[in-house]
Amino acid sequence: MRFEIACYKNKVLSWRSRVEKDLDEVLQSHTVYSNVSKGVLAKTKDLVAAFGTDDQTKICLEILEKGELQVAGKERESQFSSQFRDIATIVMQKTINPETQRPYTISMIERLMHEIHFAVDPNSSSKKQALEVIRQLQNNFPIKRSPMRLRLIVPGQNFHSLCEKLNEWGATIVSKDESGTQLSVICEIEPGLFRECDSLVRNLQGRLEILSVSVHAEGDTQVDNYDDEDISSQLPKDSAKSASSRLPPESSDSVVQLSEKIQKHTISSGNGNAEGEAKQHKCSTCNAFVGDSKQYRDHFKSEWHKHNLKRKTRQLPPLTAEECLADVELSDSKSDLQDYSF
């Protein structure tokens, strides 16, 4: 015999974990059904035969504790998607790119997880699955666990033994403090060596302090680290010159290089020869050739295209990239004047 009860979404697990104490917040009604979706109530004789009582509330409590939880397809998909995101977040926090010493973005981690065909296990914790994902990703992609930063404090006579062990583990020593009887060292080690390191420090009659669970590189990257395709082509020449005049000499050179790259990647507005036009895609809204397929897709997201779309709805002719920039700056200036008008 099959018996069902109607519960509110996401409340059964809260009840079973003893977070929710109010039964009325969990049950939609204190009624036992043989089929909830069709509204068929369970027969009293069946309840007595199965549970030994016809008290609906007691039976509801027993089903709530021991019954199998039925989840709708969309709700199950939402739970899987949420846990998948949680796992990806943990992986992002615990890993870095070995070349740049910086963490991957959450979208890149999710894409890599899809590539290794990772499937979420709802019965396992997100942290446990994240560690398994890291092991699988290390076999196929350039990714590694971000090191832990520790402060190790030991008596002076045991300091040499500690340093030898750190060198054996390949730990990175950040700083040493050899003043006084208690000597300390700040180092970065692989998380997998933490238990062994903790045990070693205890044996050496010292103590261990965790300064950071996950160490990432700090500071901004240089302009040269970015791909040419990622550089925006919407900055005017005057702004690049004015920016370089405010910067110190060593950084002004990089600004000049950036402006040169921007000029190289400025979208052609139809002045190319016939051979170039044959290889390029033309945007009818902007009346311009916009390069290959990738540049064509990116063009539709640009402010230039969006601005010309607005002009097209007002039956105005399209503007070139430079004219569009000047028009946008003029409208911004007008709006600023309106804000400060008295």
Coordinates of C-alpha atoms in Angstrom, one line a residue:
M1 CA 0.0 0.0 0.0
R2 CA 1.2 3.5 -0.8
F3 CA 0.5 6.6 1.3
E4 CA 1.4 10.2 0.6
I5 CA 1.3 13.5 2.4
A6 CA 1.4 17.1 1.0
C7 CA 4.4 19.1 2.2
Y8 CA 5.7 22.6 1.4
K9 CA 8.8 22.9 -0.8
N10 CA 12.2 22.7 0.8
K11 CA 10.7 22.2 4.3
V12 CA 11.0 18.4 4.6
L13 CA 14.8 18.5 4.8
S14 CA 14.7 21.4 7.3
W15 CA 12.3 19.2 9.5
R16 CA 14.6 16.2 9.2
S17 CA 17.6 18.2 10.2
R18 CA 15.7 19.6 13.2
V19 CA 15.9 23.2 11.9
E20 CA 12.1 23.5 11.5
K21 CA 10.1 22.7 14.6
D22 CA 6.6 23.8 13.6
L23 CA 4.7 21.0 11.9
D24 CA 2.2 23.4 10.3
E25 CA 5.1 25.0 8.4
V26 CA 6.0 21.7 6.8
L27 CA 2.6 20.0 6.1
Q28 CA 0.1 21.6 3.8
S29 CA -2.7 19.6 5.6
H30 CA -2.8 16.9 8.3
T31 CA -4.3 14.4 5.8
V32 CA -2.9 11.2 4.5
Y33 CA -3.6 10.4 0.8
S34 CA -3.2 7.4 -1.4
N35 CA -2.5 9.9 -4.3
V36 CA -1.9 13.5 -3.6
S37 CA -1.9 14.8 -7.2
K38 CA -5.3 13.3 -7.8
G39 CA -6.6 14.2 -4.3
V40 CA -7.5 10.6 -3.4
L41 CA -7.6 10.1 0.4
A42 CA -6.3 7.0 2.1
K43 CA -8.9 4.6 3.5
T44 CA -9.1 4.3 7.3
K45 CA -8.9 0.5 7.3
D46 CA -5.7 0.7 5.2
L47 CA -4.2 3.2 7.7
V48 CA -5.1 0.9 10.6
A49 CA -3.7 -2.1 8.9
A50 CA -0.4 -0.3 8.0
F51 CA 0.2 1.9 11.0
G52 CA -2.0 0.4 13.7
T53 CA -3.8 3.7 14.2
D54 CA -6.0 6.1 12.3
D55 CA -4.6 9.3 13.9
Q56 CA -3.7 11.3 10.8
T57 CA -1.2 13.6 12.6
K58 CA 0.8 10.6 14.0
I59 CA 0.8 8.9 10.6
C60 CA 2.0 12.2 9.0
L61 CA 4.9 12.4 11.5
E62 CA 5.9 8.8 10.7
I63 CA 5.8 9.3 7.0
L64 CA 7.7 12.6 7.4
E65 CA 10.5 10.8 9.2
K66 CA 10.7 7.6 7.2
G67 CA 9.1 8.3 3.9
E68 CA 10.8 8.8 0.5
L69 CA 10.9 12.4 -0.6
Q70 CA 9.5 13.1 -4.0
V71 CA 10.9 16.1 -5.8
A72 CA 9.5 17.6 -9.0
G73 CA 11.7 17.7 -12.1
K74 CA 12.3 21.4 -12.1
E75 CA 13.0 21.5 -8.4
R76 CA 15.5 18.7 -8.7
E77 CA 17.1 20.5 -11.6
S78 CA 17.3 23.6 -9.5
Q79 CA 18.9 21.8 -6.6
F80 CA 21.5 20.2 -8.9
S81 CA 22.3 23.5 -10.5
S82 CA 22.7 25.2 -7.1
Q83 CA 25.0 22.5 -5.9
F84 CA 27.0 22.5 -9.1
R85 CA 27.5 26.2 -8.6
D86 CA 28.6 25.7 -5.0
I87 CA 31.1 23.0 -6.0
A88 CA 32.5 25.3 -8.7
T89 CA 32.8 28.1 -6.2
I90 CA 34.8 25.9 -3.8
V91 CA 37.1 24.8 -6.6
M92 CA 37.7 28.4 -7.6
Q93 CA 38.6 29.4 -4.1
K94 CA 41.0 26.5 -3.6
T95 CA 42.8 26.5 -7.0
I96 CA 45.0 28.8 -9.1
N97 CA 46.5 28.9 -12.5
P98 CA 50.2 27.8 -12.0
E99 CA 51.4 30.2 -14.7
T100 CA 49.7 33.4 -13.4
Q101 CA 49.3 32.3 -9.7
R102 CA 45.7 33.7 -9.9
P103 CA 42.4 31.9 -9.6
Y104 CA 40.3 31.0 -12.5
T105 CA 36.9 32.7 -12.9
I106 CA 33.8 30.8 -11.9
S107 CA 32.6 30.6 -15.5
M108 CA 35.9 29.0 -16.6
I109 CA 35.7 26.5 -13.7
E110 CA 32.1 25.5 -14.7
R111 CA 33.1 25.1 -18.3
L112 CA 36.0 22.8 -17.3
M113 CA 33.7 20.8 -15.1
H114 CA 31.4 20.3 -18.1
E115 CA 34.3 19.2 -20.2
I116 CA 35.2 16.4 -17.8
H117 CA 31.5 15.4 -17.7
F118 CA 31.2 16.0 -14.0
A119 CA 27.9 14.8 -12.5
V120 CA 26.6 16.1 -9.1
D121 CA 25.9 13.6 -6.4
P122 CA 23.1 15.0 -4.2
N123 CA 24.0 12.6 -1.4
S124 CA 27.6 13.8 -1.1
S125 CA 28.8 17.1 0.4
S126 CA 29.9 19.9 -2.0
K127 CA 33.3 20.2 -0.4
K128 CA 34.1 16.5 -0.8
Q129 CA 33.0 16.6 -4.5
A130 CA 35.0 19.8 -5.1
L131 CA 38.2 18.1 -3.9
E132 CA 37.4 15.2 -6.3
V133 CA 36.8 17.7 -9.2
I134 CA 40.2 19.3 -8.5
R135 CA 41.9 15.9 -8.8
Q136 CA 40.2 15.2 -12.1
L137 CA 41.0 18.7 -13.5
Q138 CA 44.7 18.4 -12.5
N139 CA 44.9 15.4 -14.9
N140 CA 43.7 17.4 -17.9
F141 CA 44.2 21.1 -17.4
P142 CA 46.9 23.5 -16.0
I143 CA 45.4 23.9 -12.5
K144 CA 46.8 23.3 -9.0
R145 CA 45.8 23.8 -5.4
S146 CA 46.5 27.3 -4.0
P147 CA 49.1 27.1 -1.2
M148 CA 48.4 27.8 2.5
R149 CA 50.3 30.5 4.3
L150 CA 51.4 29.4 7.8
R151 CA 53.4 30.9 10.6
L152 CA 55.5 28.2 12.3
I153 CA 57.0 29.0 15.8
V154 CA 59.5 26.6 17.3
P155 CA 62.3 26.7 19.9
G156 CA 65.7 27.9 18.6
Q157 CA 67.4 24.4 18.9
N158 CA 64.7 22.9 16.6
F159 CA 64.7 25.7 14.0
H160 CA 67.3 24.1 11.7
S161 CA 65.3 20.8 11.6
L162 CA 62.2 22.7 10.6
C163 CA 63.9 24.5 7.8
E164 CA 65.3 21.3 6.4
K165 CA 61.9 19.7 6.3
L166 CA 60.3 22.8 4.6
N167 CA 63.0 22.6 1.9
E168 CA 62.3 18.9 1.5
W169 CA 58.6 19.7 1.0
G170 CA 59.4 22.4 -1.5
A171 CA 57.7 25.1 0.6
T172 CA 58.1 28.8 -0.2
I173 CA 59.6 30.7 2.8
V174 CA 58.2 34.2 2.9
S175 CA 60.0 35.6 5.9
K176 CA 62.0 34.5 9.0
D177 CA 62.3 35.9 12.4
E178 CA 65.3 34.6 14.3
S179 CA 65.2 37.0 17.2
G180 CA 64.7 35.7 20.7
T181 CA 64.4 32.1 21.9
Q182 CA 61.2 31.3 20.0
L183 CA 62.1 31.4 16.3
S184 CA 59.3 31.8 13.6
V185 CA 59.0 31.4 9.9
I186 CA 56.2 32.3 7.5
C187 CA 55.9 29.9 4.7
E188 CA 53.5 28.7 1.9
I189 CA 53.0 25.0 1.6
E190 CA 50.7 22.6 -0.3
P191 CA 47.4 22.0 1.5
G192 CA 48.0 18.2 1.3
L193 CA 51.0 18.7 3.6
F194 CA 49.2 20.6 6.3
R195 CA 48.5 17.6 8.6
E196 CA 52.1 16.4 8.3
C197 CA 53.4 19.9 9.0
D198 CA 51.2 20.3 12.0
S199 CA 52.4 17.0 13.4
L200 CA 56.0 18.0 12.8
V201 CA 55.6 21.3 14.6
R202 CA 54.0 19.6 17.6
N203 CA 56.9 17.1 17.8
L204 CA 59.3 20.0 17.7
Q205 CA 57.5 21.6 20.7
G206 CA 56.3 24.5 18.7
R207 CA 53.0 25.9 17.5
L208 CA 51.3 26.6 14.1
E209 CA 49.2 29.5 13.0
I210 CA 47.1 29.6 9.8
L211 CA 47.5 33.0 8.2
S212 CA 45.6 32.2 5.0
V213 CA 43.9 29.1 3.8
S214 CA 44.3 30.1 0.1
V215 CA 47.0 32.4 -1.2
H216 CA 46.5 34.1 -4.6
A217 CA 48.8 36.6 -6.4
E218 CA 48.0 40.2 -5.6
G219 CA 48.1 43.4 -7.7
D220 CA 47.0 44.2 -11.2
T221 CA 48.3 42.4 -14.3
Q222 CA 50.1 44.3 -17.0
V223 CA 48.6 45.4 -20.3
D224 CA 50.8 43.0 -22.2
N225 CA 49.1 40.1 -20.4
Y226 CA 45.9 40.7 -22.2
D227 CA 45.1 39.3 -25.6
D228 CA 44.7 41.8 -28.4
E229 CA 41.1 40.7 -29.0
D230 CA 40.1 41.7 -25.5
I231 CA 41.2 45.3 -25.9
S232 CA 38.3 47.7 -26.3
S233 CA 38.2 49.7 -29.6
Q234 CA 35.9 52.4 -28.2
L235 CA 38.5 54.8 -26.7
P236 CA 39.2 58.0 -28.6
K237 CA 42.8 59.0 -29.5
D238 CA 42.5 62.2 -27.4
S239 CA 41.7 60.3 -24.3
A240 CA 44.7 58.0 -24.7
K241 CA 47.0 61.1 -25.1
S242 CA 45.5 62.9 -22.1
A243 CA 45.9 59.7 -20.0
S244 CA 49.5 59.3 -21.0
S245 CA 50.2 63.0 -20.0
R246 CA 49.0 62.2 -16.5
L247 CA 51.1 59.1 -16.0
P248 CA 54.8 58.7 -15.2
P249 CA 57.2 58.2 -18.1
E250 CA 57.6 54.4 -17.6
S251 CA 53.8 53.8 -17.7
S252 CA 53.1 56.3 -20.6
D253 CA 54.9 54.0 -23.0
S254 CA 52.5 51.2 -22.2
V255 CA 49.6 53.6 -22.8
V256 CA 51.0 54.6 -26.2
Q257 CA 51.3 50.9 -27.0
L258 CA 47.7 50.4 -25.9
S259 CA 46.5 53.2 -28.1
E260 CA 48.4 51.8 -31.1
K261 CA 46.7 48.4 -30.6
I262 CA 43.3 50.1 -30.4
Q263 CA 44.0 51.9 -33.7
K264 CA 44.9 48.5 -35.3
H265 CA 41.7 47.0 -34.1
T266 CA 39.4 49.8 -35.0
I267 CA 36.6 48.4 -37.1
S268 CA 36.7 49.1 -40.8
S269 CA 33.9 51.4 -42.0
G270 CA 33.9 50.3 -45.6
N271 CA 37.1 51.8 -46.9
G272 CA 38.8 48.5 -47.6
N273 CA 39.4 47.0 -51.0
A274 CA 37.0 44.6 -52.7
E275 CA 39.0 41.6 -51.6
G276 CA 38.9 42.6 -47.9
E277 CA 35.2 43.3 -48.2
A278 CA 34.6 39.8 -49.5
K279 CA 36.1 38.2 -46.4
Q280 CA 34.3 40.5 -44.0
H281 CA 30.7 40.7 -42.6
K282 CA 28.7 43.8 -43.2
C283 CA 26.4 45.4 -40.6
S284 CA 23.5 47.0 -42.4
T285 CA 22.5 49.0 -39.3
C286 CA 26.0 50.7 -39.1
N287 CA 26.7 50.5 -42.9
A288 CA 30.2 49.1 -42.1
F289 CA 32.3 46.0 -42.5
V290 CA 33.1 44.5 -39.2
G291 CA 35.6 41.7 -39.8
D292 CA 35.3 38.0 -39.2
S293 CA 32.5 36.1 -37.5
K294 CA 33.8 36.7 -33.9
Q295 CA 34.2 40.4 -34.5
Y296 CA 30.8 40.4 -36.2
R297 CA 29.2 38.9 -33.0
D298 CA 31.1 41.3 -30.7
H299 CA 30.0 44.2 -32.9
F300 CA 26.3 43.6 -32.0
K301 CA 27.2 44.1 -28.3
S302 CA 29.1 47.3 -28.9
E303 CA 27.8 50.8 -27.9
W304 CA 28.3 51.8 -31.5
H305 CA 25.8 49.3 -32.8
K306 CA 23.3 50.0 -30.0
H307 CA 23.5 53.8 -30.7
N308 CA 22.9 53.3 -34.4
L309 CA 20.0 51.1 -33.6
K310 CA 18.4 53.9 -31.6
R311 CA 19.0 56.3 -34.5
K312 CA 17.5 53.7 -37.0
T313 CA 14.2 53.7 -35.0
R314 CA 14.1 57.5 -35.3
Q315 CA 14.8 57.1 -39.1
L316 CA 18.2 58.8 -38.8
P317 CA 21.3 57.9 -40.8
P318 CA 24.0 55.7 -39.1
L319 CA 27.2 57.2 -37.6
T320 CA 30.8 56.0 -37.9
A321 CA 32.6 54.8 -34.8
E322 CA 34.2 58.2 -34.2
E323 CA 31.0 60.2 -34.8
C324 CA 29.1 57.8 -32.5
L325 CA 31.7 58.4 -29.7
A326 CA 31.4 62.2 -30.1
D327 CA 27.6 62.0 -30.1
V328 CA 27.6 59.9 -26.9
E329 CA 30.0 62.3 -25.2
L330 CA 27.8 65.3 -26.3
S331 CA 24.6 63.6 -24.9
D332 CA 26.5 62.8 -21.6
S333 CA 27.5 66.5 -21.3
K334 CA 24.0 67.6 -21.9
S335 CA 22.7 65.3 -19.2
D336 CA 25.3 66.5 -16.8
L337 CA 24.3 70.1 -17.4
Q338 CA 20.7 69.2 -16.7
D339 CA 21.7 67.5 -13.4
Y340 CA 23.5 70.7 -12.3
S341 CA 21.0 73.2 -13.6
F342 CA 19.3 75.5 -11.1

